[in-house]
Structures are given as C-alpha cells and as structure tokens.
Amino acid sequence: MIRFFILLFLFCMCAFADLRIVSIKQLQNGIILEFNQNIQAQHFKSFTLHGEDNLRYVYDINAQLSGTARVFDFQNDVNLKIAQNSAQKVRLVITTSKKLEIHLKTEKKQARFEMPDTKIENNRISIAALFDRDSKKTTPKTQETKKTKEIKESQKTEKKQENKNIPKPKNTDKKDGKQEVQKVDVKSTKGKIVVIDPGHGGHDCGAMGVGRVCEKKIVLEIGKYLRDILNKRGYKVHMTRNSDRFIGLRQRTNFANNKNADLFISIHANAIKENKEKLEGIESYFLSTARSERAKKVAALENKDATEDMNYFSKQSFLNTLNTQRIIASNRLAIDIQFGMLQSLRNKYQNIIDGGVREGPFWVLVGAVMPSVLLEVGYITHPREGKRINQASYQKSIAQGVADGVDGYFQKNP
C-alpha cells in the first residue's frame, strides 16, 4: 500500500512538473489564469496572513509564470499581485483592508478568481478585461471600464448614437465565433490625421532579433503596411520616417504636432537578453509614470539612447504633459489598438499572448499633444514569435489589427 501511494505521488509530481501559467486575463472583479494543462482546485494551497491594517489572502501554485509579475488594482483598496515566488512556485496575493469574499473556480486549463464585493479600479484597465478569446462575445465591454462617472455617462450617449449609425459586425469565422472589427465609414475618417512612428533607424538598430534582424527594419515594414491600410480607409497618414534613417525623439513628436495629427502611433518590438524563450506577447503603452517593473524595464530599453532628450524634458516638463484628458484618451486608444491586434492575429495564429495595456514613461511620447501610444508588437528575441515578426504575412496582420483599433477609437471618439 505504501508503495502504491509513493508511485501515485511521483506520478502526480511528474504530471505537473511542467505546469505553466501562460496568460492572465483581467475581469471586472477578478482575474482568469490560463494554464498549459488541466488543473484542479487542490493544486492551489491557500492561507491568510493578518497584518496590522490589512489582510492578505495567499494562494501558492506549483507552476511557472510565463512573463513577469503582474499587479491589478481594484476598488475598496483591493490589490492583487501574482509573481514567481520560487523556481517551481507561483504566489498570488490579494491584499485588502477588510475581510473579502473570494471565489476560486477551476475548469480544465482555467482558474478563475472572483471577488463579488469589488470591481476594477479606475485608470487600471487591462485589455484582458475587454477580450476573452474563450467567449463567443468579442465586442469590447467599453461601458464597464471607463475611468470616471462622467466618462461613463458620455459613453452611454455615444453608444446610443453608434447603434443608430453603425451596423453590427459580420461574423467572419463561424467556427470560433470571432468577428471582424467593423470598419469606420470612409466619410467619418475624412480629415483625420495619423502619424506613424517606426522606432529607431539609421545607426540605431534597436533590439537584435532572431536571425540577427534589427528591430528598426521590422517596425518600418509594419509602419508601411499600416500606412497603406489607413490610406485606403480614408485617413491622412504621415510617417516620421519611411526609410532607414535616424530621427531624434523630440523631432518625432514635433513632426506630429506640426502636422496637427489626431493620433501618434510609435511602433517598436520588445526584446530580452536572457531566457529568451520565456517572454513573448504584444503590449500597448500610453504615457504615464511606470507602475510596474515590466513597464520600467521596457521603458528603459526604449529610452536608452535618449539622454539628450531626457535632459531636455526636465522632470517638471514631463509632469506638465500628463494632463488627465490626454492620459484618458491615450488609454482608450491603447485599449482599442491592443484589442484590434489580438483579434487580427488570433484569427490566423495560435498562442498569441496578451501582454496587456500598460503605463510607462516613454520619452518618445512626451512631446505629443495628441493621444499617443507606443506599441510593442512582440518579442523579436522569442524563438517562435521572433520568426513570425520577421514574416510579411504576420506584419500585415499586426498592421491590420492596429488599423482596426484606430477605427474602433474613432467610432467611439469621433
């Protein structure tokens, strides 16, 4: 009998030795963890820590986390953090000032943490809250994720107007229920000016990817595809560079300002030096002070050649640019573009990781007076994703998704 239990234990250990959390999706009142294998409730060891002024609900999972730590803020002073605690253990901690009801539900490869008494905190929106690839409903839940009560009311009015003028999206994939993002009518794009900024260029290679391909080359190709798509849809498009040449950060935003652009989109590709197979996924950033280690690392990589520009933009100058209205508009734009990229890529490719919508102090966005975003279209250092990003078909799908996101933004913000 003892031998039987030993063998059973060893079997269970082997079965879950390679258990990984492959993605995290944010809900209105919790999160969803996606695993690479089927899991059950007993794989979560939980306990509670009582502090002087808070409670911490802790869940330990014998698994590995794909990517870095994630932090989510909810109302009523509820904070959720998930990180790799040790080589084989992921720890999820929910911190709250008072007793909290938490529901853990597991089904196949998915674990759902729900907190009925709270909901997502204002200004902390993740694209995961808007896009659930396992759901048959693929329309963004814009009404549930606005930053203030005033914005919610204005969005309700806009939504009513949209429903009168915009037909429902046609279903283009009956098999999985995915829908094509509805294109804006050409008339509504007339006069809308978009500036596309392919990052790096010239002596600045950017990151070096799989096959020793420079980031500057990949993002320029994506920028050109995006330009052509937006032109066909009726937008007036300018590019900060359409060849292999270097442009300073101040020049990029000055160019957009001089063109009286309605949107500024800076395109980049992510990279990592070590454990290259562990990090992948697309991310969309808008300008703000960094709130996570991941955002700080990405910003540091993109800002590394910007010493002169950082000296020019003093701390006070930087803070002066962060007016609430532009932050909110840029956040909206980032959400719509991230959604568009995810949908476009997932229609054709598997294992597309959602890195989320994030805040970061990117100096290339500092001088822009219009809604602006910086896109990290994937990790060019990842073995699979790096190869894909260097393929024309994949680049076109990214550009298609960005264009769909621009359409979505102008549908709600004409």
PDB file of C-alpha atoms in Angstrom, residues 186-337:
ATOM      1  CA  VAL A 186     -14.754  56.426 -45.181  1.00  0.00           C
ATOM      2  CA  LYS A 187     -16.650  59.699 -44.750  1.00  0.00           C
ATOM      3  CA  SER A 188     -16.042  59.680 -40.985  1.00  0.00           C
ATOM      4  CA  THR A 189     -12.272  59.358 -41.492  1.00  0.00           C
ATOM      5  CA  LYS A 190     -12.044  62.400 -43.736  1.00  0.00           C
ATOM      6  CA  GLY A 191      -9.708  64.930 -42.164  1.00  0.00           C
ATOM      7  CA  LYS A 192      -8.407  62.518 -39.516  1.00  0.00           C
ATOM      8  CA  ILE A 193      -4.612  62.697 -39.428  1.00  0.00           C
ATOM      9  CA  VAL A 194      -2.499  59.821 -38.130  1.00  0.00           C
ATOM     10  CA  VAL A 195       1.269  59.976 -37.668  1.00  0.00           C
ATOM     11  CA  ILE A 196       3.050  56.620 -37.688  1.00  0.00           C
ATOM     12  CA  ASP A 197       6.439  56.497 -35.995  1.00  0.00           C
ATOM     13  CA  PRO A 198       8.577  53.428 -36.772  1.00  0.00           C
ATOM     14  CA  GLY A 199      11.068  53.310 -33.898  1.00  0.00           C
ATOM     15  CA  HIS A 200      14.874  53.579 -34.114  1.00  0.00           C
ATOM     16  CA  GLY A 201      16.527  53.759 -37.580  1.00  0.00           C
ATOM     17  CA  GLY A 202      19.893  54.642 -39.079  1.00  0.00           C
ATOM     18  CA  HIS A 203      22.747  53.946 -36.675  1.00  0.00           C
ATOM     19  CA  ASP A 204      20.189  52.856 -34.053  1.00  0.00           C
ATOM     20  CA  CYS A 205      19.388  49.205 -34.795  1.00  0.00           C
ATOM     21  CA  GLY A 206      17.111  48.858 -31.792  1.00  0.00           C
ATOM     22  CA  ALA A 207      16.967  45.311 -30.436  1.00  0.00           C
ATOM     23  CA  MET A 208      18.526  42.417 -32.331  1.00  0.00           C
ATOM     24  CA  GLY A 209      16.106  39.593 -33.025  1.00  0.00           C
ATOM     25  CA  VAL A 210      16.053  36.015 -34.275  1.00  0.00           C
ATOM     26  CA  GLY A 211      18.215  35.697 -37.380  1.00  0.00           C
ATOM     27  CA  ARG A 212      20.096  38.857 -36.337  1.00  0.00           C
ATOM     28  CA  VAL A 213      17.404  41.104 -37.786  1.00  0.00           C
ATOM     29  CA  CYS A 214      17.290  44.666 -36.445  1.00  0.00           C
ATOM     30  CA  GLU A 215      14.148  45.971 -34.783  1.00  0.00           C
ATOM     31  CA  LYS A 216      14.369  49.117 -36.945  1.00  0.00           C
ATOM     32  CA  LYS A 217      13.780  47.066 -40.119  1.00  0.00           C
ATOM     33  CA  ILE A 218      10.776  45.143 -38.788  1.00  0.00           C
ATOM     34  CA  VAL A 219       8.933  48.150 -37.388  1.00  0.00           C
ATOM     35  CA  LEU A 220       9.492  50.132 -40.586  1.00  0.00           C
ATOM     36  CA  GLU A 221       7.833  47.370 -42.621  1.00  0.00           C
ATOM     37  CA  ILE A 222       4.883  47.239 -40.213  1.00  0.00           C
ATOM     38  CA  GLY A 223       4.614  51.026 -40.379  1.00  0.00           C
ATOM     39  CA  LYS A 224       4.451  50.959 -44.177  1.00  0.00           C
ATOM     40  CA  TYR A 225       1.740  48.287 -44.178  1.00  0.00           C
ATOM     41  CA  LEU A 226      -0.230  50.306 -41.627  1.00  0.00           C
ATOM     42  CA  ARG A 227       0.159  53.477 -43.710  1.00  0.00           C
ATOM     43  CA  ASP A 228      -1.230  51.750 -46.800  1.00  0.00           C
ATOM     44  CA  ILE A 229      -4.218  50.279 -44.925  1.00  0.00           C
ATOM     45  CA  LEU A 230      -5.137  53.577 -43.273  1.00  0.00           C
ATOM     46  CA  ASN A 231      -4.776  55.461 -46.556  1.00  0.00           C
ATOM     47  CA  LYS A 232      -7.247  53.070 -48.182  1.00  0.00           C
ATOM     48  CA  ARG A 233      -9.689  53.702 -45.336  1.00  0.00           C
ATOM     49  CA  GLY A 234      -9.618  57.448 -45.906  1.00  0.00           C
ATOM     50  CA  TYR A 235      -7.176  58.652 -43.277  1.00  0.00           C
ATOM     51  CA  LYS A 236      -4.452  61.172 -43.987  1.00  0.00           C
ATOM     52  CA  VAL A 237      -1.234  59.471 -42.916  1.00  0.00           C
ATOM     53  CA  HIS A 238       2.294  60.763 -42.315  1.00  0.00           C
ATOM     54  CA  MET A 239       5.363  58.765 -41.267  1.00  0.00           C
ATOM     55  CA  THR A 240       8.187  60.159 -39.167  1.00  0.00           C
ATOM     56  CA  ARG A 241      10.498  58.041 -41.312  1.00  0.00           C
ATOM     57  CA  ASN A 242       9.868  55.910 -44.391  1.00  0.00           C
ATOM     58  CA  SER A 243      13.492  54.848 -44.868  1.00  0.00           C
ATOM     59  CA  ASP A 244      16.428  53.681 -42.775  1.00  0.00           C
ATOM     60  CA  ARG A 245      17.418  56.931 -41.106  1.00  0.00           C
ATOM     61  CA  PHE A 246      17.750  58.063 -37.512  1.00  0.00           C
ATOM     62  CA  ILE A 247      15.388  60.662 -36.049  1.00  0.00           C
ATOM     63  CA  GLY A 248      15.650  62.141 -32.551  1.00  0.00           C
ATOM     64  CA  LEU A 249      12.800  61.678 -30.126  1.00  0.00           C
ATOM     65  CA  ARG A 250      11.920  65.380 -29.975  1.00  0.00           C
ATOM     66  CA  GLN A 251      11.830  65.533 -33.763  1.00  0.00           C
ATOM     67  CA  ARG A 252       9.305  62.695 -33.900  1.00  0.00           C
ATOM     68  CA  THR A 253       6.687  64.343 -31.709  1.00  0.00           C
ATOM     69  CA  ASN A 254       7.430  67.794 -33.130  1.00  0.00           C
ATOM     70  CA  PHE A 255       6.689  66.326 -36.543  1.00  0.00           C
ATOM     71  CA  ALA A 256       3.327  65.028 -35.315  1.00  0.00           C
ATOM     72  CA  ASN A 257       2.480  68.331 -33.645  1.00  0.00           C
ATOM     73  CA  ASN A 258       3.357  70.295 -36.793  1.00  0.00           C
ATOM     74  CA  LYS A 259       1.095  68.013 -38.838  1.00  0.00           C
ATOM     75  CA  ASN A 260      -1.772  68.711 -36.393  1.00  0.00           C
ATOM     76  CA  ALA A 261      -2.129  64.954 -36.009  1.00  0.00           C
ATOM     77  CA  ASP A 262      -5.161  63.441 -34.323  1.00  0.00           C
ATOM     78  CA  LEU A 263      -3.162  60.354 -33.272  1.00  0.00           C
ATOM     79  CA  PHE A 264       0.509  59.456 -32.807  1.00  0.00           C
ATOM     80  CA  ILE A 265       1.454  55.760 -33.000  1.00  0.00           C
ATOM     81  CA  SER A 266       5.037  54.713 -32.264  1.00  0.00           C
ATOM     82  CA  ILE A 267       5.882  51.136 -33.305  1.00  0.00           C
ATOM     83  CA  HIS A 268       8.535  49.052 -31.562  1.00  0.00           C
ATOM     84  CA  ALA A 269       9.437  45.411 -30.863  1.00  0.00           C
ATOM     85  CA  ASN A 270      10.363  44.011 -27.488  1.00  0.00           C
ATOM     86  CA  ALA A 271      13.464  42.010 -26.531  1.00  0.00           C
ATOM     87  CA  ILE A 272      15.122  40.244 -23.624  1.00  0.00           C
ATOM     88  CA  LYS A 273      18.749  39.164 -23.179  1.00  0.00           C
ATOM     89  CA  GLU A 274      18.354  36.037 -21.054  1.00  0.00           C
ATOM     90  CA  ASN A 275      15.809  33.199 -21.014  1.00  0.00           C
ATOM     91  CA  LYS A 276      14.601  34.350 -24.408  1.00  0.00           C
ATOM     92  CA  GLU A 277      12.073  31.541 -24.710  1.00  0.00           C
ATOM     93  CA  LYS A 278      10.145  32.709 -21.631  1.00  0.00           C
ATOM     94  CA  LEU A 279       8.871  36.120 -22.714  1.00  0.00           C
ATOM     95  CA  GLU A 280       6.531  36.779 -25.627  1.00  0.00           C
ATOM     96  CA  GLY A 281       3.371  38.729 -26.365  1.00  0.00           C
ATOM     97  CA  ILE A 282       2.135  42.069 -27.650  1.00  0.00           C
ATOM     98  CA  GLU A 283       1.726  45.123 -25.428  1.00  0.00           C
ATOM     99  CA  SER A 284       0.353  48.638 -25.830  1.00  0.00           C
ATOM    100  CA  TYR A 285       1.643  51.532 -23.736  1.00  0.00           C
ATOM    101  CA  PHE A 286       0.415  55.037 -23.053  1.00  0.00           C
ATOM    102  CA  LEU A 287       2.388  57.810 -21.383  1.00  0.00           C
ATOM    103  CA  SER A 288       2.414  57.867 -17.602  1.00  0.00           C
ATOM    104  CA  THR A 289       4.795  57.189 -14.742  1.00  0.00           C
ATOM    105  CA  ALA A 290       5.675  53.486 -14.765  1.00  0.00           C
ATOM    106  CA  ARG A 291       3.682  51.395 -12.302  1.00  0.00           C
ATOM    107  CA  SER A 292       5.266  48.005 -12.771  1.00  0.00           C
ATOM    108  CA  GLU A 293       8.749  46.571 -13.040  1.00  0.00           C
ATOM    109  CA  ARG A 294       7.936  45.255 -16.503  1.00  0.00           C
ATOM    110  CA  ALA A 295       6.902  48.719 -17.731  1.00  0.00           C
ATOM    111  CA  LYS A 296      10.052  50.237 -16.253  1.00  0.00           C
ATOM    112  CA  LYS A 297      12.270  47.687 -17.995  1.00  0.00           C
ATOM    113  CA  VAL A 298      10.576  48.206 -21.368  1.00  0.00           C
ATOM    114  CA  ALA A 299      10.773  51.981 -20.994  1.00  0.00           C
ATOM    115  CA  ALA A 300      14.452  51.795 -20.024  1.00  0.00           C
ATOM    116  CA  LEU A 301      15.173  49.780 -23.167  1.00  0.00           C
ATOM    117  CA  GLU A 302      13.391  52.241 -25.440  1.00  0.00           C
ATOM    118  CA  ASN A 303      14.846  55.279 -23.650  1.00  0.00           C
ATOM    119  CA  LYS A 304      18.465  54.115 -23.532  1.00  0.00           C
ATOM    120  CA  ASP A 305      19.614  56.321 -26.427  1.00  0.00           C
ATOM    121  CA  ALA A 306      17.640  59.354 -25.307  1.00  0.00           C
ATOM    122  CA  THR A 307      19.968  61.013 -22.791  1.00  0.00           C
ATOM    123  CA  GLU A 308      19.867  64.358 -24.554  1.00  0.00           C
ATOM    124  CA  ASP A 309      16.106  64.280 -24.831  1.00  0.00           C
ATOM    125  CA  MET A 310      15.663  63.302 -21.191  1.00  0.00           C
ATOM    126  CA  ASN A 311      17.793  66.265 -20.168  1.00  0.00           C
ATOM    127  CA  TYR A 312      15.667  68.492 -22.362  1.00  0.00           C
ATOM    128  CA  PHE A 313      12.444  67.206 -20.856  1.00  0.00           C
ATOM    129  CA  SER A 314      13.016  68.075 -17.219  1.00  0.00           C
ATOM    130  CA  LYS A 315      11.037  66.280 -14.556  1.00  0.00           C
ATOM    131  CA  GLN A 316       8.638  69.202 -14.251  1.00  0.00           C
ATOM    132  CA  SER A 317       8.206  69.415 -18.020  1.00  0.00           C
ATOM    133  CA  PHE A 318       7.430  65.704 -18.099  1.00  0.00           C
ATOM    134  CA  LEU A 319       4.827  66.030 -15.353  1.00  0.00           C
ATOM    135  CA  ASN A 320       3.231  69.018 -17.061  1.00  0.00           C
ATOM    136  CA  THR A 321       2.463  66.916 -20.124  1.00  0.00           C
ATOM    137  CA  LEU A 322       0.474  64.375 -18.136  1.00  0.00           C
ATOM    138  CA  ASN A 323      -2.894  66.079 -18.205  1.00  0.00           C
ATOM    139  CA  THR A 324      -5.783  63.809 -17.302  1.00  0.00           C
ATOM    140  CA  GLN A 325      -7.681  64.311 -20.541  1.00  0.00           C
ATOM    141  CA  ARG A 326      -4.794  63.185 -22.732  1.00  0.00           C
ATOM    142  CA  ILE A 327      -3.973  60.243 -20.478  1.00  0.00           C
ATOM    143  CA  ILE A 328      -7.561  59.025 -20.688  1.00  0.00           C
ATOM    144  CA  ALA A 329      -7.666  59.480 -24.478  1.00  0.00           C
ATOM    145  CA  SER A 330      -4.349  57.665 -24.904  1.00  0.00           C
ATOM    146  CA  ASN A 331      -5.542  54.881 -22.611  1.00  0.00           C
ATOM    147  CA  ARG A 332      -8.669  54.476 -24.755  1.00  0.00           C
ATOM    148  CA  LEU A 333      -6.571  54.384 -27.920  1.00  0.00           C
ATOM    149  CA  ALA A 334      -4.201  51.787 -26.445  1.00  0.00           C
ATOM    150  CA  ILE A 335      -7.134  49.584 -25.425  1.00  0.00           C
ATOM    151  CA  ASP A 336      -8.706  49.723 -28.886  1.00  0.00           C
ATOM    152  CA  ILE A 337      -5.422  49.031 -30.688  1.00  0.00           C
TER     153      ILE A 337
END
